[in-house]
Short mmCIF file of C-alpha atoms in Angstrom, two decimals:
data_model
loop_
_atom_site.label_atom_id
_atom_site.label_comp_id
_atom_site.label_asym_id
_atom_site.label_seq_id
_atom_site.Cartn_x
_atom_site.Cartn_y
_atom_site.Cartn_z
CA MET A 99 -73.36 -48.56 48.05
CA HIS A 100 -72.15 -47.31 51.61
CA GLU A 101 -68.55 -47.13 50.71
CA GLU A 102 -69.42 -45.21 47.99
CA SER A 103 -71.19 -42.71 49.50
CA ARG A 104 -68.29 -41.78 51.76
CA GLN A 105 -66.77 -40.95 48.29
CA PRO A 106 -69.02 -38.18 46.79
CA CYS A 107 -66.07 -37.05 44.63
CA LYS A 108 -65.66 -39.92 42.63
CA GLY A 109 -68.96 -38.45 40.93
CA LEU A 110 -70.40 -41.24 40.94
CA ILE A 111 -73.43 -40.97 44.23
CA ASN A 112 -74.97 -37.81 43.23
CA ALA A 113 -74.84 -38.23 39.32
CA ASN A 114 -78.04 -36.85 37.75
CA ARG A 115 -79.34 -35.39 41.53
CA PHE A 116 -79.42 -31.73 41.77
CA ASP A 117 -81.18 -31.29 44.83
CA ASP A 118 -79.42 -28.80 47.36
CA PHE A 119 -78.25 -31.59 49.29
CA SER A 120 -76.51 -32.97 46.55
CA LEU A 121 -75.11 -29.75 45.05
CA GLU A 122 -73.46 -29.08 48.68
CA ASP A 123 -72.05 -32.36 48.66
CA THR A 124 -70.55 -32.32 45.41
CA ALA A 125 -69.25 -28.83 45.91
CA LYS A 126 -67.09 -30.03 48.89
CA CYS A 127 -65.01 -31.48 46.41
CA PHE A 128 -63.65 -27.96 44.99
CA SER A 129 -61.19 -27.91 48.30
CA ALA A 130 -60.78 -31.80 48.70
CA CYS A 131 -59.74 -32.07 45.27
CA ALA A 132 -56.98 -29.79 45.80
CA GLN A 133 -54.27 -32.62 45.53
CA SER A 134 -53.03 -34.03 41.91
CA GLY A 135 -53.10 -37.72 41.87
CA ASN A 136 -55.95 -37.89 44.46
CA GLU A 137 -57.77 -41.39 44.12
CA SER A 138 -60.58 -40.22 45.83
CA CYS A 139 -61.33 -37.47 43.06
CA ASN A 140 -62.37 -38.34 39.32
CA LEU A 141 -62.23 -34.97 37.72
CA GLY A 142 -63.83 -35.96 34.84
CA ASN A 143 -67.02 -37.07 36.70
CA LEU A 144 -67.21 -33.81 38.71
CA GLN A 145 -66.89 -31.77 35.59
CA ARG A 146 -69.36 -33.47 33.84
CA TYR A 147 -71.83 -32.84 36.81
CA TRP A 148 -71.65 -29.18 36.97
CA LEU A 149 -72.22 -29.27 33.07
CA ASN A 150 -74.86 -31.83 33.30
CA TYR A 151 -76.21 -29.54 35.76
CA GLU A 152 -76.37 -26.55 33.72
CA ILE A 153 -78.76 -28.77 31.30
CA HIS A 154 -80.91 -29.85 33.86
CA LEU A 155 -81.81 -26.26 35.03
CA VAL A 156 -82.84 -25.77 31.16
CA GLU A 157 -84.55 -28.33 30.63
CA LYS A 158 -85.94 -29.71 33.90
CA SER A 159 -85.85 -27.62 36.87
CA LEU A 160 -88.44 -25.39 37.58
CA THR A 161 -86.43 -22.96 39.89
CA GLU A 162 -85.70 -19.46 38.46
CA THR A 163 -82.63 -18.58 40.92
CA VAL A 164 -80.25 -20.36 42.84
CA ASN A 165 -78.61 -18.77 45.59
CA MET A 166 -75.68 -20.61 47.80
CA SER A 167 -72.70 -19.89 48.80
CA PHE A 168 -70.83 -21.57 45.85
CA LEU A 169 -73.44 -21.01 43.18
CA LYS A 170 -75.61 -18.30 42.09
CA ALA A 171 -77.64 -18.96 38.99
CA LEU A 172 -80.48 -17.52 36.99
CA VAL A 173 -83.10 -19.33 35.06
CA LYS A 174 -85.21 -16.96 31.91
CA ASN A 175 -87.59 -18.03 29.40
CA ILE A 176 -86.48 -15.56 26.51
CA ASN A 177 -88.49 -14.76 23.35
CA THR A 178 -86.50 -15.44 20.33
CA ASN A 179 -88.14 -12.61 18.44
CA ILE A 180 -86.43 -9.94 20.82
CA SER A 181 -85.29 -6.29 18.77
CA GLU A 182 -82.30 -5.58 21.32
CA ASP A 183 -79.41 -7.32 23.16
CA LEU A 184 -79.86 -8.43 26.43
CA HIS A 185 -77.98 -7.66 29.04
CA PHE A 186 -76.92 -9.03 32.61
CA SER A 187 -75.20 -8.46 35.80
CA LEU A 188 -72.59 -11.20 36.81
CA THR A 189 -71.63 -9.99 40.34
CA PRO A 190 -70.25 -13.25 41.90
CA SER A 191 -72.00 -12.24 45.28
CA GLN A 192 -75.21 -11.90 43.87
CA VAL A 193 -77.92 -13.86 41.59
CA PRO A 194 -77.71 -12.85 37.95
CA LYS A 195 -80.21 -10.14 37.09
CA GLN A 196 -81.32 -8.67 33.81
CA VAL A 197 -80.23 -5.08 33.40
CA THR A 198 -80.91 -2.63 30.86
CA GLU A 199 -78.14 -1.13 28.74
CA ASP A 200 -78.60 2.01 29.84
CA GLU A 201 -78.23 1.23 33.73
CA HIS A 202 -75.34 1.86 35.56
CA ARG A 203 -72.75 -0.46 34.18
CA HIS A 204 -71.73 -3.37 36.41
CA PRO A 205 -68.41 -4.38 36.75
CA ASP A 206 -69.02 -8.06 35.87
CA ARG A 207 -71.89 -8.44 33.01
CA VAL A 208 -72.53 -10.23 29.83
CA ARG A 209 -74.04 -9.07 26.46
CA LEU A 210 -75.96 -11.47 24.42
CA PRO A 211 -76.69 -10.15 20.82
CA ARG A 212 -80.62 -10.30 19.66
CA SER A 213 -79.15 -12.43 16.51
CA LEU A 214 -78.56 -15.23 19.00
CA PHE A 215 -81.94 -15.59 19.65
CA GLY A 216 -82.82 -14.33 16.54
CA SER A 217 -81.14 -17.46 14.53
CA LEU A 218 -83.36 -19.67 16.45
CA GLN A 219 -86.73 -17.88 15.84
CA GLY A 220 -87.68 -20.31 13.00
CA SER A 221 -87.60 -23.42 15.17
CA ARG A 222 -89.12 -22.29 18.60
CA PRO A 223 -90.85 -19.12 19.56
CA MET A 224 -89.29 -19.48 23.01
CA VAL A 225 -86.10 -20.52 24.46
CA ARG A 226 -84.76 -21.03 28.08
CA LEU A 227 -81.55 -19.71 29.27
CA ALA A 228 -79.26 -20.72 32.00
CA ILE A 229 -76.62 -18.38 33.51
CA THR A 230 -74.44 -19.51 36.19
CA ILE A 231 -71.73 -18.15 38.44
CA LEU A 232 -69.70 -20.94 39.92
CA ASN A 233 -67.25 -20.94 42.31
CA VAL A 234 -64.65 -23.68 41.63
CA GLY A 235 -62.46 -23.25 44.37
CA SER A 236 -58.70 -23.59 44.23
CA GLY A 237 -58.37 -27.30 43.63
CA ASN A 238 -58.24 -29.17 40.64
CA VAL A 239 -61.95 -29.37 39.35
CA PHE A 240 -62.12 -27.07 35.99
CA LYS A 241 -58.34 -26.60 35.74
CA GLY A 242 -57.59 -29.07 33.42
CA PRO A 243 -54.13 -30.13 31.63
CA ARG A 244 -53.72 -26.64 30.65
CA LEU A 245 -53.38 -25.06 33.90
CA SER A 246 -50.58 -26.34 36.33
CA LEU A 247 -50.84 -25.47 39.88
CA GLU A 248 -47.34 -25.77 40.32
CA ASP A 249 -47.30 -23.00 37.58
CA ASP A 250 -48.75 -20.59 39.58
CA SER A 251 -51.58 -20.41 36.87
CA SER A 252 -55.24 -19.64 37.65
CA VAL A 253 -58.65 -18.92 37.13
CA LEU A 254 -59.53 -15.79 38.01
CA ASN A 255 -61.04 -15.39 41.48
CA ASN A 256 -61.99 -19.26 40.81
CA HIS A 257 -65.22 -18.03 39.29
CA VAL A 258 -66.52 -19.80 36.14
CA VAL A 259 -69.39 -18.48 34.26
CA GLY A 260 -72.05 -20.55 32.68
CA LEU A 261 -74.35 -19.76 29.60
CA SER A 262 -76.58 -22.68 28.40
CA LEU A 263 -79.74 -23.23 26.35
CA GLY A 264 -79.99 -26.61 27.44
CA HIS A 265 -79.82 -29.20 24.71
CA ILE A 266 -79.67 -26.32 22.12
CA ASN A 267 -75.86 -26.46 20.93
CA VAL A 268 -74.87 -22.75 20.05
CA THR A 269 -71.67 -22.16 18.12
CA GLY A 270 -70.38 -20.15 15.34
CA LEU A 271 -72.16 -16.58 16.14
CA ALA A 272 -72.10 -14.39 13.68
CA GLU A 273 -71.81 -11.38 16.02
CA PRO A 274 -70.08 -12.72 19.33
CA LEU A 275 -71.26 -12.64 22.78
CA GLU A 276 -69.62 -10.63 25.40
CA ILE A 277 -68.58 -11.12 29.28
CA THR A 278 -66.78 -8.71 31.22
CA PHE A 279 -64.70 -9.88 34.22
CA SER A 280 -63.71 -6.88 36.04
CA HIS A 281 -60.16 -7.35 38.29
CA GLN A 282 -57.65 -4.89 39.61
CA HIS A 283 -54.62 -3.82 37.57
CA GLN A 284 -52.39 -6.70 36.95
CA PRO A 285 -48.84 -7.05 37.12
CA PRO A 286 -46.87 -6.62 34.06
CA ASN A 287 -45.49 -10.67 34.18
CA VAL A 288 -49.31 -11.70 34.28
CA THR A 289 -50.94 -12.67 30.69
CA LEU A 290 -54.74 -12.65 30.50
CA SER A 291 -56.63 -14.98 28.05
CA CYS A 292 -60.62 -15.64 27.42
CA VAL A 293 -61.20 -19.57 27.40
CA PHE A 294 -64.01 -21.61 27.37
CA TRP A 295 -64.38 -25.19 28.70
CA ASP A 296 -64.04 -27.69 25.82
CA VAL A 297 -65.18 -31.06 26.46
CA THR A 298 -63.73 -32.66 23.45
CA LYS A 299 -60.25 -32.08 24.72
CA GLY A 300 -58.51 -34.20 27.10
CA SER A 301 -55.03 -34.99 28.26
CA LEU A 302 -52.97 -38.37 28.19
CA SER A 303 -51.85 -37.61 31.45
CA SER A 304 -54.92 -36.80 32.77
CA PRO A 305 -57.18 -39.55 31.05
CA GLY A 306 -60.01 -38.62 33.34
CA SER A 307 -60.16 -34.73 32.91
CA SER A 308 -63.03 -34.67 30.81
CA GLY A 309 -62.04 -31.49 28.80
CA ASP A 310 -59.72 -28.43 29.08
CA TRP A 311 -59.84 -24.72 28.53
CA ALA A 312 -59.30 -23.56 25.32
CA SER A 313 -59.41 -20.29 23.32
CA ARG A 314 -60.59 -21.38 20.12
CA GLY A 315 -63.54 -18.57 18.99
CA CYS A 316 -62.47 -16.21 22.09
CA SER A 317 -60.84 -12.95 21.59
CA THR A 318 -59.60 -10.97 24.72
CA ASP A 319 -59.84 -7.43 25.25
CA VAL A 320 -57.34 -6.67 28.40
CA GLY A 321 -58.45 -3.45 29.92
CA VAL A 322 -56.95 -1.32 33.32
CA ASN A 323 -59.92 -2.33 35.63
CA GLY A 324 -61.56 -5.22 33.47
CA THR A 325 -61.26 -7.85 30.60
CA ILE A 326 -63.86 -8.42 27.87
CA CYS A 327 -64.40 -11.84 26.59
CA ARG A 328 -65.93 -12.22 23.19
CA CYS A 329 -67.08 -15.63 21.95
CA ASP A 330 -69.17 -17.09 19.48
CA HIS A 331 -70.69 -20.26 21.37
CA LEU A 332 -72.32 -20.63 24.71
CA THR A 333 -70.59 -22.90 27.74
CA PHE A 334 -68.56 -22.40 30.71
CA PHE A 335 -66.11 -19.34 30.28
CA ALA A 336 -63.54 -17.92 32.66
CA LEU A 337 -60.35 -15.67 32.49
CA LEU A 338 -57.16 -17.42 33.16
CA LEU A 339 -54.11 -15.71 34.52
CA ARG A 340 -50.82 -17.02 33.82
CA PRO A 341 -47.40 -15.34 35.00
CA ILE A 342 -45.00 -14.81 32.48
CA LEU A 343 -42.49 -15.01 35.53
CA ASP A 344 -43.43 -17.68 37.92
CA GLN A 345 -41.31 -18.65 40.74
CA VAL A 346 -39.66 -21.53 38.84
CA THR A 347 -38.77 -19.44 35.88
CA VAL A 348 -37.91 -16.49 37.87
CA LYS A 349 -34.93 -18.94 39.32
CA ALA A 350 -34.00 -19.95 35.98
CA LEU A 351 -33.36 -16.41 34.71
CA THR A 352 -31.76 -15.41 37.66
CA ARG A 353 -28.68 -18.26 37.31
CA ILE A 354 -29.09 -17.64 33.70
CA SER A 355 -28.05 -14.44 34.54
CA GLN A 356 -25.53 -15.01 37.09
CA ALA A 357 -23.88 -17.56 35.26
CA GLY A 358 -23.63 -14.88 32.17
CA CYS A 359 -22.77 -12.15 34.23
CA GLY A 360 -20.15 -14.22 36.05
CA THR A 361 -18.32 -14.60 32.96
CA SER A 362 -18.79 -11.66 31.94
CA MET A 363 -16.76 -10.01 34.49
CA ILE A 364 -14.33 -12.49 34.18
CA PHE A 365 -13.71 -11.23 30.30
CA LEU A 366 -14.36 -7.52 31.19
CA ALA A 367 -11.67 -8.06 33.66
CA PHE A 368 -9.54 -9.59 30.63
CA THR A 369 -10.02 -6.84 28.79
CA VAL A 370 -8.96 -4.11 30.89
CA VAL A 371 -6.02 -5.96 31.99
CA LEU A 372 -5.13 -6.39 27.88
CA TYR A 373 -5.59 -2.75 27.86
CA ALA A 374 -3.28 -2.10 29.97
CA PHE A 375 -0.80 -4.26 28.73
CA LEU A 376 -1.09 -3.00 25.12
CA ARG A 377 -0.84 0.87 26.58
CA PHE A 378 2.55 0.00 28.03
CA SER A 379 3.84 -2.20 25.14
CA GLN A 380 2.23 0.01 22.08
CA GLN A 381 2.73 3.59 23.09
CA ARG A 382 0.36 4.74 20.39
CA LEU A 383 -2.42 3.74 22.61
CA ASN A 384 -1.83 6.74 24.79
CA SER A 385 -3.18 9.17 22.43
CA GLU A 386 -5.98 7.05 21.14
CA ASP A 387 -9.40 7.76 22.29
CA VAL A 388 -11.48 4.59 20.93
CA PRO A 389 -9.67 1.65 23.39
CA LYS A 390 -10.41 4.18 26.57
CA ILE A 391 -14.20 4.77 25.52
CA HIS A 392 -14.05 0.58 25.50
CA VAL A 393 -12.40 0.22 28.58
CA ALA A 394 -15.01 2.98 30.17
CA LEU A 395 -17.67 0.82 28.75
CA SER A 396 -16.21 -2.49 30.08
CA VAL A 397 -15.68 -0.97 33.67
CA SER A 398 -19.58 0.12 33.85
CA LEU A 399 -20.48 -3.31 32.90
CA PHE A 400 -18.48 -4.93 35.28
CA LEU A 401 -19.31 -2.67 37.88
CA LEU A 402 -23.07 -3.17 37.11
CA ASN A 403 -22.76 -6.97 37.21
CA LEU A 404 -21.07 -6.78 40.66
CA ALA A 405 -23.84 -4.66 41.80
CA PHE A 406 -26.26 -6.93 40.59
CA PHE A 407 -24.83 -10.24 42.27
CA ILE A 408 -24.46 -7.91 45.45
CA ASN A 409 -27.88 -6.90 45.18
CA VAL A 410 -29.95 -10.49 44.27
CA GLY A 411 -27.33 -12.36 46.85
CA HIS A 412 -28.57 -9.79 49.80
CA GLY A 413 -32.24 -9.71 48.72
CA LEU A 414 -33.76 -7.36 51.43
CA LYS A 415 -31.12 -8.19 54.28
CA GLY A 416 -29.75 -5.39 56.26
CA SER A 417 -31.18 -2.18 57.39
CA ASP A 418 -33.38 0.27 55.40
CA ALA A 419 -30.29 2.47 54.70
CA ALA A 420 -28.34 -0.55 53.17
CA CYS A 421 -31.08 -1.43 51.35
CA TRP A 422 -31.15 2.40 49.83
CA ALA A 423 -27.60 2.42 49.09
CA ARG A 424 -27.75 -1.06 47.42
CA GLY A 425 -30.54 0.18 45.38
CA ALA A 426 -29.01 3.54 44.27
CA VAL A 427 -25.71 1.82 43.59
CA PHE A 428 -27.13 -0.93 41.20
CA HIS A 429 -29.33 2.35 39.46
CA TYR A 430 -26.42 4.48 38.82
CA PHE A 431 -24.21 1.99 37.13
CA LEU A 432 -27.17 0.59 35.35
CA LEU A 433 -27.46 4.01 33.99
CA CYS A 434 -23.46 4.32 33.34
CA ALA A 435 -23.69 1.04 31.37
CA PHE A 436 -26.87 2.94 29.38
CA THR A 437 -24.77 5.91 28.75
CA TRP A 438 -21.35 4.74 27.69
CA MET A 439 -23.18 2.37 25.50
CA SER A 440 -24.75 5.46 23.44
CA LEU A 441 -21.38 7.20 23.96
CA GLU A 442 -19.92 4.21 22.04
CA ALA A 443 -22.57 5.43 19.34
CA PHE A 444 -22.04 8.67 19.43
CA HIS A 445 -18.03 8.26 18.80
CA LEU A 446 -19.07 5.66 16.05
CA TYR A 447 -21.17 8.35 14.36
CA LEU A 448 -18.42 10.85 14.14
CA LEU A 449 -15.85 8.32 12.73
CA VAL A 450 -17.93 6.97 10.30
CA ILE A 451 -20.70 9.14 9.20
CA LYS A 452 -19.48 12.96 10.24
CA VAL A 453 -15.81 12.51 9.57
CA PHE A 454 -15.15 15.98 8.90
CA ASN A 455 -14.58 18.55 11.76
CA THR A 456 -14.47 16.19 14.21
CA TYR A 457 -11.79 17.50 16.59
CA PHE A 458 -12.48 17.99 19.99
CA GLY A 459 -10.24 19.40 22.80
CA HIS A 460 -9.96 17.04 25.95
CA TYR A 461 -12.56 14.57 24.04
CA PHE A 462 -12.20 11.63 26.36
CA LEU A 463 -12.44 13.87 29.63
CA LYS A 464 -15.64 15.35 28.21
CA LEU A 465 -17.24 11.88 27.46
CA SER A 466 -16.14 10.87 30.96
CA LEU A 467 -17.96 14.02 32.78
CA VAL A 468 -21.13 12.66 30.81
CA GLY A 469 -20.26 9.08 31.30
CA TRP A 470 -20.40 9.14 34.85
CA GLY A 471 -21.50 12.48 36.13
CA LEU A 472 -25.12 12.45 34.32
CA PRO A 473 -25.94 9.26 35.70
CA ALA A 474 -24.65 11.08 39.25
CA LEU A 475 -27.26 13.67 38.68
CA ILE A 476 -30.38 11.43 38.03
CA VAL A 477 -29.61 9.13 40.93
CA ILE A 478 -29.12 12.13 43.26
CA GLY A 479 -32.40 13.39 42.09
CA ALA A 480 -34.28 9.93 42.74
CA GLY A 481 -32.31 9.68 45.77
CA SER A 482 -33.31 12.98 47.06
CA ALA A 483 -36.99 11.86 46.31
CA ASN A 484 -36.30 8.57 48.44
CA SER A 485 -36.80 6.52 45.51
CA TYR A 486 -35.09 3.43 46.61
CA GLY A 487 -35.99 0.68 48.72
CA PRO A 488 -37.64 -2.67 48.64
CA TYR A 489 -38.75 -4.08 45.47
CA ALA A 490 -40.48 -7.71 44.45
CA ILE A 491 -41.40 -9.18 41.19
CA ARG A 492 -44.69 -10.68 41.93
CA ASP A 493 -46.91 -13.67 40.38
CA GLU A 494 -50.59 -13.21 39.98
CA LYS A 495 -51.40 -14.69 43.65
CA ASN A 496 -48.90 -11.38 44.82
CA THR A 497 -46.42 -13.92 45.77
CA ALA A 498 -43.13 -12.44 45.87
CA THR A 499 -41.05 -14.44 43.33
CA LEU A 500 -37.75 -12.45 43.34
CA GLU A 501 -36.78 -9.67 46.42
CA LEU A 502 -34.10 -6.79 45.78
CA CYS A 503 -33.20 -3.60 46.66
CA TRP A 504 -34.63 -1.18 43.89
CA PHE A 505 -37.12 1.09 43.64
CA CYS A 506 -39.63 1.34 46.15
CA GLU A 507 -42.59 -0.64 45.06
CA LYS A 508 -45.55 1.66 45.64
CA THR A 509 -44.06 5.07 45.89
CA ALA A 510 -41.46 5.34 43.35
CA ILE A 511 -42.94 3.66 40.16
CA SER A 512 -42.99 6.83 38.03
CA ALA A 513 -39.38 7.36 38.87
CA LEU A 514 -38.21 3.78 37.71
CA TYR A 515 -40.51 4.47 34.46
CA VAL A 516 -38.83 8.02 33.64
CA THR A 517 -35.14 7.18 35.00
CA VAL A 518 -34.96 3.45 33.60
CA HIS A 519 -37.24 2.90 31.07
CA GLY A 520 -37.44 6.08 29.70
CA TYR A 521 -33.86 6.62 29.95
CA PHE A 522 -32.75 3.28 28.39
CA LEU A 523 -35.49 4.10 25.36
CA ILE A 524 -33.66 7.49 24.44
CA THR A 525 -30.23 5.85 24.61
CA PHE A 526 -31.46 2.37 22.29
CA LEU A 527 -32.93 4.37 19.77
CA PHE A 528 -30.28 6.59 19.17
CA SER A 529 -27.59 3.79 19.31
CA ALA A 530 -30.11 1.93 17.07
CA VAL A 531 -30.27 4.84 14.31
CA VAL A 532 -26.48 5.20 14.53
CA LEU A 533 -25.57 1.45 13.76
CA GLY A 534 -28.14 1.40 11.05
CA LEU A 535 -26.67 4.49 9.38
CA VAL A 536 -23.01 2.73 9.86
CA ALA A 537 -24.70 -0.43 8.35
CA LEU A 538 -25.72 1.65 5.43
CA LYS A 539 -22.50 2.91 4.92
CA ILE A 540 -20.57 -0.59 5.45
CA PHE A 541 -22.75 -2.54 3.03
CA THR A 542 -22.63 0.87 0.41
CA LEU A 543 -18.89 0.71 0.44
CA SER A 544 -18.93 -3.02 0.27
CA SER A 545 -20.82 -3.38 -2.95
CA ALA A 546 -18.82 -0.62 -4.63
CA THR A 547 -15.71 -2.60 -3.93
CA ALA A 548 -14.41 -4.77 -7.03
CA GLY A 549 -13.84 -8.36 -6.43
CA LYS A 550 -14.17 -10.29 -3.17
CA GLU A 551 -17.64 -9.34 -2.72
CA LYS A 552 -18.89 -12.39 -0.86
CA ARG A 553 -15.98 -12.16 1.64
CA GLN A 554 -16.49 -8.42 2.21
CA HIS A 555 -20.49 -9.07 2.67
CA TRP A 556 -19.64 -11.27 5.54
CA LYS A 557 -17.09 -9.11 7.10
CA GLY A 558 -19.53 -6.59 7.16
CA VAL A 559 -22.06 -8.59 8.88
CA LEU A 560 -19.26 -9.63 11.76
CA THR A 561 -18.25 -5.70 11.87
CA LEU A 562 -21.96 -5.07 12.67
CA LEU A 563 -22.49 -7.66 15.48
CA GLY A 564 -19.26 -6.31 17.12
CA LEU A 565 -20.46 -2.93 17.02
CA SER A 566 -23.84 -4.03 18.14
CA SER A 567 -21.99 -5.26 21.44
CA LEU A 568 -20.60 -1.60 22.12
CA VAL A 569 -23.89 0.22 21.43
CA GLY A 570 -26.08 -2.64 23.52
CA VAL A 571 -28.29 -3.96 20.58
CA THR A 572 -28.68 -6.55 22.72
CA TRP A 573 -30.50 -4.90 25.48
CA GLY A 574 -33.19 -4.00 22.98
CA LEU A 575 -34.24 -7.50 23.36
CA ALA A 576 -36.30 -6.05 26.67
CA ILE A 577 -38.91 -4.61 24.43
CA LEU A 578 -39.71 -7.85 23.08
CA THR A 579 -40.11 -9.56 26.27
CA PRO A 580 -43.60 -9.07 26.42
CA LEU A 581 -43.85 -11.69 23.28
CA GLY A 582 -43.17 -14.43 25.49
CA LEU A 583 -40.96 -16.49 27.80
CA SER A 584 -38.94 -17.44 25.18
CA THR A 585 -37.54 -13.76 24.51
CA THR A 586 -37.39 -13.28 28.20
CA TYR A 587 -34.78 -16.35 28.12
CA VAL A 588 -33.07 -14.90 25.21
CA PHE A 589 -32.45 -11.35 26.67
CA ALA A 590 -31.57 -12.60 29.91
CA LEU A 591 -28.59 -14.64 28.10
CA PHE A 592 -27.38 -11.90 25.88
CA THR A 593 -27.48 -9.37 27.73
CA SER A 594 -25.62 -11.13 30.40
CA LEU A 595 -22.73 -12.02 27.86
CA GLN A 596 -22.22 -8.66 26.64
CA GLY A 597 -18.85 -8.52 28.30
CA VAL A 598 -17.73 -11.60 26.53
CA PHE A 599 -18.56 -10.00 22.89
CA ILE A 600 -16.94 -6.83 24.14
CA PHE A 601 -13.71 -8.66 24.72
CA CYS A 602 -13.86 -10.85 21.23
CA TRP A 603 -14.18 -7.55 19.56
CA PHE A 604 -11.47 -5.73 21.65
CA VAL A 605 -9.06 -8.80 20.36
CA VAL A 606 -9.97 -8.46 16.83
CA LEU A 607 -8.96 -4.90 17.06
CA TYR A 608 -5.81 -5.08 18.60
CA PHE A 609 -4.64 -8.03 17.60
CA PRO A 610 -5.32 -8.45 13.74
CA SER A 611 -3.71 -10.41 11.19
CA ARG A 612 -1.07 -9.15 9.30
CA SER A 613 -2.94 -8.25 6.35
CA THR A 614 -4.65 -5.64 8.57
CA VAL A 615 -1.52 -4.59 10.47
CA THR A 616 -0.81 -2.00 7.90
CA SER A 617 -3.45 -0.06 9.15
CA SER A 618 -1.62 2.76 10.91
CA SER A 619 -3.80 3.54 13.97
CA GLY A 620 -6.21 0.77 14.87
CA THR A 621 -9.73 2.52 15.14
CA ALA A 622 -9.04 6.08 15.46
CA ARG A 623 -10.09 7.13 12.37
CA ALA A 624 -13.21 6.02 9.89
CA ASP A 625 -11.47 4.54 7.39
CA GLN A 626 -9.58 2.20 10.05
CA VAL A 627 -13.07 1.49 11.39
CA LEU A 628 -13.77 0.16 7.79
CA THR A 629 -10.77 -1.69 7.63
CA VAL A 630 -11.71 -4.54 9.77
CA SER A 631 -14.20 -5.51 7.39
CA HIS A 632 -12.76 -3.98 4.15
CA GLU A 633 -9.37 -4.68 3.79
#
């Protein structure tokens, strides 16, 4: 017994003891059991202890309030014939107390519907309700297999809220209870989810865990300053913070992007060299604007990838002026890439949709003024507002997982949304609409062509895939990244390999098979764009 008494975190010595000394002794395990695999800790026993303590408050204790540094609790007799919902404050630093709906709304609170107690009215006129706020610390107690400390996931503020009627099992409520957890505005790469402690769940890797967090029967309504959890049962509840981009994920995405960008830079350089070779060997390219636009896009993407390598490689090293310059250059070439992709779409519109009356004097010169000049004006405007500086991607613990020179984290977020997110959205929507119109025209002509239907269909699909790489459709995957980590990986892979796709398209256009050599000028006219897919 003496040996056992020196190991309270095994959960045996204090089992079924709920005096102040036993509570404090067991609470020390919140910090003592911070490392996985600690043989002196039995997480299953510890978690059962606190679940049983809540039942003890209802069934055996005469205490009405508990006020300890790690635990706040309120025990109250409730008439099952109540006529209105019950509201309680859940301020972590205070003992829960009943409040009226008309009172000043507490940031942390719970609403218990009267129907919850009304459903018990036939069996008993009075029930005893326990509301607890337990600070479980940053250790492994009440983390469960679902939460991995290495993954930087955590319980909001390490606080767990318990609601219990003792041995009365309350599930499947027709009207759910509502718990509001207050919090500051979370980073965009962190997801919030309402969960409850499910004692029926466990893990083969953690056989002693005695439960895990689950979301069954709970819904999550995320707000700016708080999240409302609606659940159809009583137990322990918490709000989980799970970073979409934790440190491991950021490193993996950075490596994927660097590998893809490096490969793209090689193929983009091949594209420029190939154009130079063809221009000297085939004089007709001197007068065509299409390959010039492709090369301009290739140059902008090459310089964007180069700026990305420099920015990520240097981090925040160097002076403030050097960081400002790296952020401005990176921003400039990103906007140039967006602009040239939209100019590809504009030229495609003239070739395939408008077709007639599309002559413009000094056409490529005018496109170049827009492609290189408009981003310069935007960057000058952002730079004059001193928008560039240190930027960090952070997890839910406010730890920087990636640092680079970009927009100032605190003073230039609005400029980031306007000049990057807004600019991209406009150019992407324009390109997507044009590509949709082109697809409609290609498949309309394909269906009208006699014979070779299956072959024509597949060539039309391949043509659209090639055109998609020019107008930057893969960048649209950025819109889907909030859906999950898998779309983030797909976005990083496809956007970083855009240069490879452009090179393949360039080769298909200017090294056609003998059956397509009869086309007199490549893609200079609308029928020649379609010739790639409709020979």
